PDB file of C-alpha atoms in Angstrom:
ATOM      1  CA  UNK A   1      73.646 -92.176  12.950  1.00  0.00           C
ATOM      2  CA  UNK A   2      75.415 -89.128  14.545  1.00  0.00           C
ATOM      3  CA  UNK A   3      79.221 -90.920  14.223  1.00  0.00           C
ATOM      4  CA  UNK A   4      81.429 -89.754  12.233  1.00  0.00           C
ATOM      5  CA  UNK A   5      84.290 -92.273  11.725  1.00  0.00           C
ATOM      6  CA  UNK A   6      87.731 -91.445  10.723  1.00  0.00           C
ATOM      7  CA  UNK A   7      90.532 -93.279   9.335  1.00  0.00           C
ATOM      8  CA  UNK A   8      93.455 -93.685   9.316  1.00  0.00           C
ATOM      9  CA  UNK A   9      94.177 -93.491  12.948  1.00  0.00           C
ATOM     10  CA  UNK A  10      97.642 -92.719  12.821  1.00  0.00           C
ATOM     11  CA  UNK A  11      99.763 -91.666   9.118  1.00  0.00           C
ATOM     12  CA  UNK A  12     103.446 -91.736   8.924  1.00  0.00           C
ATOM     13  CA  UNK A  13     104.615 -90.050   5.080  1.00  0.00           C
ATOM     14  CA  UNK A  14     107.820 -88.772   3.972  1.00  0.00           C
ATOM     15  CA  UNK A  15     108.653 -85.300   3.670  1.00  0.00           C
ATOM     16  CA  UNK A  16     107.077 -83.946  -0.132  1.00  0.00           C
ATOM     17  CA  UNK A  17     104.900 -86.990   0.208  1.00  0.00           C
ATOM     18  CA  UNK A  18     100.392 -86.678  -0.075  1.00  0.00           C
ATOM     19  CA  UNK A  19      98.735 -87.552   3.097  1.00  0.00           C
ATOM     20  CA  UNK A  20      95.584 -88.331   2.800  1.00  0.00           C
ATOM     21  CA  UNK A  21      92.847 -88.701   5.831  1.00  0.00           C
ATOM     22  CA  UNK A  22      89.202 -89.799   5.119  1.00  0.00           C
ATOM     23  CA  UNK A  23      85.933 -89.252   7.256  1.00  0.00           C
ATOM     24  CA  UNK A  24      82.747 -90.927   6.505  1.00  0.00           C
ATOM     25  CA  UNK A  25      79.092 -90.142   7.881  1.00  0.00           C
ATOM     26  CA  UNK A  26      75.986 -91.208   8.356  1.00  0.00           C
ATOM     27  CA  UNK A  27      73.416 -88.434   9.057  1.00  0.00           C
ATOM     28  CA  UNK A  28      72.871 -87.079   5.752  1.00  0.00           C
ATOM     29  CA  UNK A  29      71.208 -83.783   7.702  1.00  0.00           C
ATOM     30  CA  UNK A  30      74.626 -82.690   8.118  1.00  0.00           C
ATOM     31  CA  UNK A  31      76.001 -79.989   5.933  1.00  0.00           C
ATOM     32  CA  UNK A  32      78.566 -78.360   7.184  1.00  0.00           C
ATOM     33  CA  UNK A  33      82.163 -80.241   7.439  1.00  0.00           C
ATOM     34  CA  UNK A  34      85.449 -78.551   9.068  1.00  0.00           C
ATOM     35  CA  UNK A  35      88.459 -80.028   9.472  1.00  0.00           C
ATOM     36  CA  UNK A  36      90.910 -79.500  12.493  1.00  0.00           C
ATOM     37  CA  UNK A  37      94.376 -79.547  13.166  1.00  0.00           C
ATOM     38  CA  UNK A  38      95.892 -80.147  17.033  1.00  0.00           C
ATOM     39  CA  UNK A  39      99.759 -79.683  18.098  1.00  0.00           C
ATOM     40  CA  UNK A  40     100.541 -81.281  21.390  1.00  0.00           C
ATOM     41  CA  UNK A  41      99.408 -79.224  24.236  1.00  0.00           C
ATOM     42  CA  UNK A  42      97.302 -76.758  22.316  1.00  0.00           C
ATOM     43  CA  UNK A  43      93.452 -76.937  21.522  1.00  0.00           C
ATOM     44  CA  UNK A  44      92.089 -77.798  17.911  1.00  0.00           C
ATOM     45  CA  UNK A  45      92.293 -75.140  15.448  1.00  0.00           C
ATOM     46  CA  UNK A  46      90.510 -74.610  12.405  1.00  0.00           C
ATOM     47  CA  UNK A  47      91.956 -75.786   9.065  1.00  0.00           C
ATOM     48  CA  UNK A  48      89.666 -75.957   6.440  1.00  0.00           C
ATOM     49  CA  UNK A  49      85.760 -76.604   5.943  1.00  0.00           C
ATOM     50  CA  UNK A  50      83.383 -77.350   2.965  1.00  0.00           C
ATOM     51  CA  UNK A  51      79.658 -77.565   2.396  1.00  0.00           C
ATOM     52  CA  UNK A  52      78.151 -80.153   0.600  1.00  0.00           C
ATOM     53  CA  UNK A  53      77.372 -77.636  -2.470  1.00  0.00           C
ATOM     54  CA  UNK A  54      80.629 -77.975  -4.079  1.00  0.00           C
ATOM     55  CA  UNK A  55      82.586 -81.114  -4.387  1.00  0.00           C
ATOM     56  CA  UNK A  56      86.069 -79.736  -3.399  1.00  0.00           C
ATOM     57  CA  UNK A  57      87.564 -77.010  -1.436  1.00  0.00           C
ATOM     58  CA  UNK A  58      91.482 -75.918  -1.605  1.00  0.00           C
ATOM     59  CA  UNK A  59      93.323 -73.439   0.661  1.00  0.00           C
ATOM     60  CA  UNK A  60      97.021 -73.639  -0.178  1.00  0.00           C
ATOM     61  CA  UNK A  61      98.369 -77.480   0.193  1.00  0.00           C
ATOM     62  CA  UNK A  62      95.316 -78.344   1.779  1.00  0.00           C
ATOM     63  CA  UNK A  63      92.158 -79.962  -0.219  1.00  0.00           C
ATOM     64  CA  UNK A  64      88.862 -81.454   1.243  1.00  0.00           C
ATOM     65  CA  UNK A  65      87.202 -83.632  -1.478  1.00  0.00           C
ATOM     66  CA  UNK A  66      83.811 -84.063  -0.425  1.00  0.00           C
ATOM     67  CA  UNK A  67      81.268 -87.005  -1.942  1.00  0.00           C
ATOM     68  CA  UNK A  68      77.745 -86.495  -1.123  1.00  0.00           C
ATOM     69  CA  UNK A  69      76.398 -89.424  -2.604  1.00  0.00           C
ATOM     70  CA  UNK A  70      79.349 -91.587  -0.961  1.00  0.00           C
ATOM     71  CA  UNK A  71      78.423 -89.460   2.218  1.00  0.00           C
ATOM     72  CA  UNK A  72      82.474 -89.281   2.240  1.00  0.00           C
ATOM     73  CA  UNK A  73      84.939 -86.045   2.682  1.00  0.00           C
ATOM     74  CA  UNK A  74      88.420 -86.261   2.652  1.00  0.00           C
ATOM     75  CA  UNK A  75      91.447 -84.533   3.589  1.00  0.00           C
ATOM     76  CA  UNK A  76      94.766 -83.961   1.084  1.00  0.00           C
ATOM     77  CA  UNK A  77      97.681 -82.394   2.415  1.00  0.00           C
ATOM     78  CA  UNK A  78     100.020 -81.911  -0.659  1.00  0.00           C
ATOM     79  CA  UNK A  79     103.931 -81.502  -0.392  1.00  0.00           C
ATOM     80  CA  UNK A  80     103.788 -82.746   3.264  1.00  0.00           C
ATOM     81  CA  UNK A  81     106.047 -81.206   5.845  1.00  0.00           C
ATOM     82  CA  UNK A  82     107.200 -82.006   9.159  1.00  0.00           C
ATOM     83  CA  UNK A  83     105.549 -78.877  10.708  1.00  0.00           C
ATOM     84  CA  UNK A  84     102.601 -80.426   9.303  1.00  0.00           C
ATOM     85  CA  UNK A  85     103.122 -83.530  11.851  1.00  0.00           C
ATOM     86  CA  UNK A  86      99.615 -83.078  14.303  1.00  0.00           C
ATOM     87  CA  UNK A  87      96.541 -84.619  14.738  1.00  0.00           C
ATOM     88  CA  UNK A  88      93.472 -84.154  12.734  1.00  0.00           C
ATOM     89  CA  UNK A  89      90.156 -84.051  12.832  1.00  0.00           C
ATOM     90  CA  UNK A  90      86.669 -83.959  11.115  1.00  0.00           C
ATOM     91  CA  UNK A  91      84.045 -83.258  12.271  1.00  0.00           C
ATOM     92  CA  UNK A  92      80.487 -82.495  10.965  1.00  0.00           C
ATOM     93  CA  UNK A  93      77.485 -80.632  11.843  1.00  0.00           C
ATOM     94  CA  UNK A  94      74.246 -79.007  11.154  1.00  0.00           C
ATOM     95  CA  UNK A  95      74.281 -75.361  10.607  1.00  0.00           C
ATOM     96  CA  UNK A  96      70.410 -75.225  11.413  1.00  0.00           C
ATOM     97  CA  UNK A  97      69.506 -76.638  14.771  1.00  0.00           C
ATOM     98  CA  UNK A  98      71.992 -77.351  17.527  1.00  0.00           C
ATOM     99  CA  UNK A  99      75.010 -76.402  15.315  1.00  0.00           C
ATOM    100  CA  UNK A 100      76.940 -79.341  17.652  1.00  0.00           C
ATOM    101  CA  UNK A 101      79.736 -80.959  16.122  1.00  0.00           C
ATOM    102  CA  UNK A 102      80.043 -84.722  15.719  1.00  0.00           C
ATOM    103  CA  UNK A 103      83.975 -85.298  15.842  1.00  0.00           C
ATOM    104  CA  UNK A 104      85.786 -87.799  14.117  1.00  0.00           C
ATOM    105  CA  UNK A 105      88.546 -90.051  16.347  1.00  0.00           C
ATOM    106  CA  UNK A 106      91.348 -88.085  14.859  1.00  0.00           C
ATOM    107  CA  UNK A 107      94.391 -88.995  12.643  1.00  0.00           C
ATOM    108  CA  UNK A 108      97.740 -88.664  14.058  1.00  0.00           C
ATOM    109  CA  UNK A 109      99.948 -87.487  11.435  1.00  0.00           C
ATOM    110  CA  UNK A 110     103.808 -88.076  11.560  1.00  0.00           C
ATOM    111  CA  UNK A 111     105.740 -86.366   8.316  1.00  0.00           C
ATOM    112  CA  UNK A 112     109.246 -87.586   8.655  1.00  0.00           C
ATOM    113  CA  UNK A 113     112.127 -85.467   7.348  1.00  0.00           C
TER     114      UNK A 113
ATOM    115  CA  UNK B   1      92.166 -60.314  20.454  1.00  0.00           C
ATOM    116  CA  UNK B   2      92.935 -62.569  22.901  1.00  0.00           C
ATOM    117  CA  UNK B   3      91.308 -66.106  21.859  1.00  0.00           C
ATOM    118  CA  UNK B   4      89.278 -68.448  24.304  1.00  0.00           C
ATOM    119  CA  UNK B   5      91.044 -68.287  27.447  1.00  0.00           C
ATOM    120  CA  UNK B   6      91.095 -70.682  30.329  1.00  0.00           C
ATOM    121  CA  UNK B   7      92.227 -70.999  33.494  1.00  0.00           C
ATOM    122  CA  UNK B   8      93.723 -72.905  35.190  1.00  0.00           C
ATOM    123  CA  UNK B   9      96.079 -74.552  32.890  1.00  0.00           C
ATOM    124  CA  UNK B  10      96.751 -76.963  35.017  1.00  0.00           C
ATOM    125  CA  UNK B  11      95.076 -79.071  37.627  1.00  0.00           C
ATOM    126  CA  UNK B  12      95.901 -82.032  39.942  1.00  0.00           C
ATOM    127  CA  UNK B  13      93.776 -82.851  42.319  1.00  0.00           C
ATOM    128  CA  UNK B  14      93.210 -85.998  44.917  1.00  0.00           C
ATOM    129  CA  UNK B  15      90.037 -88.135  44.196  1.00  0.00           C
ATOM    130  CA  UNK B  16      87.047 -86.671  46.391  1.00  0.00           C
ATOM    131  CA  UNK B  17      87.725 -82.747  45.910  1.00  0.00           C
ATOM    132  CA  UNK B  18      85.685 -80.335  44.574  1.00  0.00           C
ATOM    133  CA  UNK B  19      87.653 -79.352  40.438  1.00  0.00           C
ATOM    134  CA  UNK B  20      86.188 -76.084  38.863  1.00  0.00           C
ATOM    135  CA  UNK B  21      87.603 -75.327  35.502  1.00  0.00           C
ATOM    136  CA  UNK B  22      87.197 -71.322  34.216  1.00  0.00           C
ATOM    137  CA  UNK B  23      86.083 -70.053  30.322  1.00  0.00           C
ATOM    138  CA  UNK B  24      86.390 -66.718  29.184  1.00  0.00           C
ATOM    139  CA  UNK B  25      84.975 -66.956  25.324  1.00  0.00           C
ATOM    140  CA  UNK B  26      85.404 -64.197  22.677  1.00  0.00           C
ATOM    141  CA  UNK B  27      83.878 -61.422  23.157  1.00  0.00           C
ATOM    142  CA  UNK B  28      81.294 -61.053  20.481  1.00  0.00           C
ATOM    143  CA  UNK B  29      80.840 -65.160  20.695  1.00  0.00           C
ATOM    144  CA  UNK B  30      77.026 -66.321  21.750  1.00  0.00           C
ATOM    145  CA  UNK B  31      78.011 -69.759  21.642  1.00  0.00           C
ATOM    146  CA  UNK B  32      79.992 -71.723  24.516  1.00  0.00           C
ATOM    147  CA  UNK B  33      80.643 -75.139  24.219  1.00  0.00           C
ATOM    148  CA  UNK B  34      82.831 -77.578  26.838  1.00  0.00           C
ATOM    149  CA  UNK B  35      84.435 -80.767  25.577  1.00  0.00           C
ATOM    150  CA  UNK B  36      86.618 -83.681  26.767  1.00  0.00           C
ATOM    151  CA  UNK B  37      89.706 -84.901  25.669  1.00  0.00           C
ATOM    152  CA  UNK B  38      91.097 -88.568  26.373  1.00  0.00           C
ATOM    153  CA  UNK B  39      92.896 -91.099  24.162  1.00  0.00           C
ATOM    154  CA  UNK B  40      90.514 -93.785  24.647  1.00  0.00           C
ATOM    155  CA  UNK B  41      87.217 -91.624  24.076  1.00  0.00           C
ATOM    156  CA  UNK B  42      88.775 -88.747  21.413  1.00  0.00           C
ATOM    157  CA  UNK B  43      87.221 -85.554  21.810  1.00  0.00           C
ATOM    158  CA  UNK B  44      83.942 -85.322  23.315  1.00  0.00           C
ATOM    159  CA  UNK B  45      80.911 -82.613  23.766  1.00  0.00           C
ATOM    160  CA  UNK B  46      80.037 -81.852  27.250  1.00  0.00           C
ATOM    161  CA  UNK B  47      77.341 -78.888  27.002  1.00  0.00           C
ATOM    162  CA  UNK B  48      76.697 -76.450  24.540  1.00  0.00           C
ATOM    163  CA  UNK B  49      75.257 -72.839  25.588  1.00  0.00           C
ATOM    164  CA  UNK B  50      73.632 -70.719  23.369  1.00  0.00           C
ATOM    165  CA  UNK B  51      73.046 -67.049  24.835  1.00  0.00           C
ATOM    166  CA  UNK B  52      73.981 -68.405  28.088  1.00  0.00           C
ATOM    167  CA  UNK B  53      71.462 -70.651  28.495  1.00  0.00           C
ATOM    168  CA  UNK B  54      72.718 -74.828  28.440  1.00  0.00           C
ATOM    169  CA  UNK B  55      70.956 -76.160  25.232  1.00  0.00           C
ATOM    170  CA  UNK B  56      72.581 -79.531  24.891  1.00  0.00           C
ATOM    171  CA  UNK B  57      73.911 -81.225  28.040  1.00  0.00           C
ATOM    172  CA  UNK B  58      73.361 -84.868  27.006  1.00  0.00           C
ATOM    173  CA  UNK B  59      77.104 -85.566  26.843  1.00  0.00           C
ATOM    174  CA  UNK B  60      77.288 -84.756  30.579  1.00  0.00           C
ATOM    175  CA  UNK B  61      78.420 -88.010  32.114  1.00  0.00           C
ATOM    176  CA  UNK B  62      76.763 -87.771  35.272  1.00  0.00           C
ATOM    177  CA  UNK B  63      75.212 -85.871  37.966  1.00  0.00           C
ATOM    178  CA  UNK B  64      78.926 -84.837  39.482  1.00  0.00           C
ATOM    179  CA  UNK B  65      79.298 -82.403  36.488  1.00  0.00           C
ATOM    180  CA  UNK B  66      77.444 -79.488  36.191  1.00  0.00           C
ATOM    181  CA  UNK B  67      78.173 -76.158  34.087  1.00  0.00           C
ATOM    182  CA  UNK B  68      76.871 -72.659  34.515  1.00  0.00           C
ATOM    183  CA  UNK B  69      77.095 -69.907  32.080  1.00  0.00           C
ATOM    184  CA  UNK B  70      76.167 -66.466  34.548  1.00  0.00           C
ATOM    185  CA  UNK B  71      76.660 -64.007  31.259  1.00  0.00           C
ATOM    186  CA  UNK B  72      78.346 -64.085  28.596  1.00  0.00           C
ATOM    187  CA  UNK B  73      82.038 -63.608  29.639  1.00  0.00           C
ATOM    188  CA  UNK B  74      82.264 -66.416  31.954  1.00  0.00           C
ATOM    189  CA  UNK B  75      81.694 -70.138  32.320  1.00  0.00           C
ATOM    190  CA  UNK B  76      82.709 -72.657  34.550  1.00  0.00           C
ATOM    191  CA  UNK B  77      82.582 -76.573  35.028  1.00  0.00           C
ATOM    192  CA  UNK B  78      82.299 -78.406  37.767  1.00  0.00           C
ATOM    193  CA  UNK B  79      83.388 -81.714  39.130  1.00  0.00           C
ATOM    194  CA  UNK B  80      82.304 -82.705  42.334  1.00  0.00           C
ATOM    195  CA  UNK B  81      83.496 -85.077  43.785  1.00  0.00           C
ATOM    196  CA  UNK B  82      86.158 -85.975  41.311  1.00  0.00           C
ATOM    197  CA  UNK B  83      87.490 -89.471  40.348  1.00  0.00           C
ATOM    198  CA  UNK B  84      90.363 -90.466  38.436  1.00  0.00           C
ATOM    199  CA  UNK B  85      88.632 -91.447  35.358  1.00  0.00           C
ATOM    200  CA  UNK B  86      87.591 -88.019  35.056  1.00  0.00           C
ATOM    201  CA  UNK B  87      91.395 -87.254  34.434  1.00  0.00           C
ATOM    202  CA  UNK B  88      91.345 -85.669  31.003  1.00  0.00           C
ATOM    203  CA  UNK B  89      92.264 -82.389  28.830  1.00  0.00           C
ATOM    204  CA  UNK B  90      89.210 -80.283  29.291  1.00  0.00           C
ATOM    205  CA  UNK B  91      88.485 -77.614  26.193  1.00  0.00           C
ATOM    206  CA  UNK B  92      86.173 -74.538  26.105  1.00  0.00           C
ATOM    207  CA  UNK B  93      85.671 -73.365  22.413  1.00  0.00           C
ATOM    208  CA  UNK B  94      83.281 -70.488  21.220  1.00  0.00           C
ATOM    209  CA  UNK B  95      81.411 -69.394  17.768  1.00  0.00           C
ATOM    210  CA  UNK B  96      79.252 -67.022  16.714  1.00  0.00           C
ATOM    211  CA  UNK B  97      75.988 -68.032  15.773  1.00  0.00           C
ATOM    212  CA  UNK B  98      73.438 -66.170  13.427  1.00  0.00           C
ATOM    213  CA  UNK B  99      70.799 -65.670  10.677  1.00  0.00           C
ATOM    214  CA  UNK B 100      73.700 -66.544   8.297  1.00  0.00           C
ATOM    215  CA  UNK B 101      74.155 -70.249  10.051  1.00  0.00           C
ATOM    216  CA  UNK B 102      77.118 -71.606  10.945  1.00  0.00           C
ATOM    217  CA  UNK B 103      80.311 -70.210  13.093  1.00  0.00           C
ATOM    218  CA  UNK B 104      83.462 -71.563  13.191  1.00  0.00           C
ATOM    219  CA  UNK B 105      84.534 -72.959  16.945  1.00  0.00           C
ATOM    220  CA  UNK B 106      87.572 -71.785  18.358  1.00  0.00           C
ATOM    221  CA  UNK B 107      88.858 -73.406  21.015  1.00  0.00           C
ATOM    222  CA  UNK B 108      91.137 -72.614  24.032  1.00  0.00           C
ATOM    223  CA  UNK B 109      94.311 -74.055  25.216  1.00  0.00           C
ATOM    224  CA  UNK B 110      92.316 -76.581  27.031  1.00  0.00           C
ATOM    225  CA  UNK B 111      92.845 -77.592  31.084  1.00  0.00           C
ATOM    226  CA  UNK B 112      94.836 -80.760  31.705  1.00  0.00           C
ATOM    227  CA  UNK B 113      93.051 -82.482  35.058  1.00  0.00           C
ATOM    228  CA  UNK B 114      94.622 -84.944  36.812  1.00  0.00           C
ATOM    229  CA  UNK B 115      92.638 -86.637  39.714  1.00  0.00           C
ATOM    230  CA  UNK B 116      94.652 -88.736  41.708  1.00  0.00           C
TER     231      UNK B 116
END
């Protein structure tokens, strides 16, 4: 009940293209849900995150649509670039408690020029 | 300011030897947190600390690892004795926590261990 699974594992899209990357969960105590993006040799850093009070979340060409009932939250990365080429992940957690996050497997994305 | 920062970058080491891995969070951060990094197993918590003091360790994988968090500046992990499957990219991250809930982690540059 604590997984959080992510899919795709790995994305190849053109350059302009939408990627798209989709988490799914179990624990329906969670209620807090960041996203990360990782460049080779560097630690996670935060993208974007969304609570389960609003049903999406935009910050430039990046767009979490989140579905409570689904217990679903998705990441859309419009216009795709190649500096955008990384891994990603979710991850979700409970902002009362042990405020641990649960980690997707991550999504390697490859935007091709 | 300066970000998580850890030390050493990198580390190779021969199966058997004693590995400590360094964590200086943000200053202002009361939350530590150490994670694991392989292909096979993705990104993994090792032990949270909350005010210095471990509150989650269940992701330890055995008795060979052990943390300490002396105040609030400084942590360290420890492998003893080391084996190669404990070859991995090691990550500190840090948040605040609070009244108002939920911090955001930021993580360091992570220590790349190789046990050979």
């Amino acid at each position: 009940q604590q997984q959080v699974k992510q899919s795709p594992q790995s994305l190849i899209v053109q350059k302009g293209g939408i990627s798209i990357i989709n988490c799914a969960y179990e624990n329906t105590a969670f209620d807090y849900f960041p996203w990360y993006q990782q460049f080779p040799g560097k630690g996670p850093a935060l993208l974007i995150a969304i609570r389960p009070d609003v049903s999406e979340k935009k910050e430039g060409r990046f767009t979490i649509s989140f579905n409570k009932s689904a217990k679903q939250f998705s990441l859309h990365i419009m216009d795709s670039q190649p500096g955008d080429s990384a891994t990603y992940f979710c991850a979700a957690s409970m902002t009362s408690g042990t405020y641990k996050y649960i980690f997707g497997t991550g999504t390697r994305l490859k935007v091709l020029a | 300011d300066a970000g998580v920062i850890q030390s050493p970058r990198h580390e190779v080491t021969e199966m058997g030897q004693e590995v400590t891995l360094r964590c200086k969070p943000i200053s202002g951060h009361n939350s530590l947190f150490w994670y694991r990094q392989t292909m096979m197993r993705g990104l993994e918590l090792l032990i949270y600390f909350n005010n210095n003091v471990p509150i989650d360790d269940s992701g330890m994988p055995e008795d060979r690892f052990s943390a300490k968090m002396p105040n609030a500046s400084f942590s360290t992990l420890k492998i003893q004795p080391s084996e190669p499957r404990d070859s991995a990219v090691y990550f500190c991250a840090s948040s605040r926590q609070g009244l108002a809930g939920q911090g955001e982690q930021y993580f360091g540059p992570g220590t790349r261990l190789t046990v050979t």
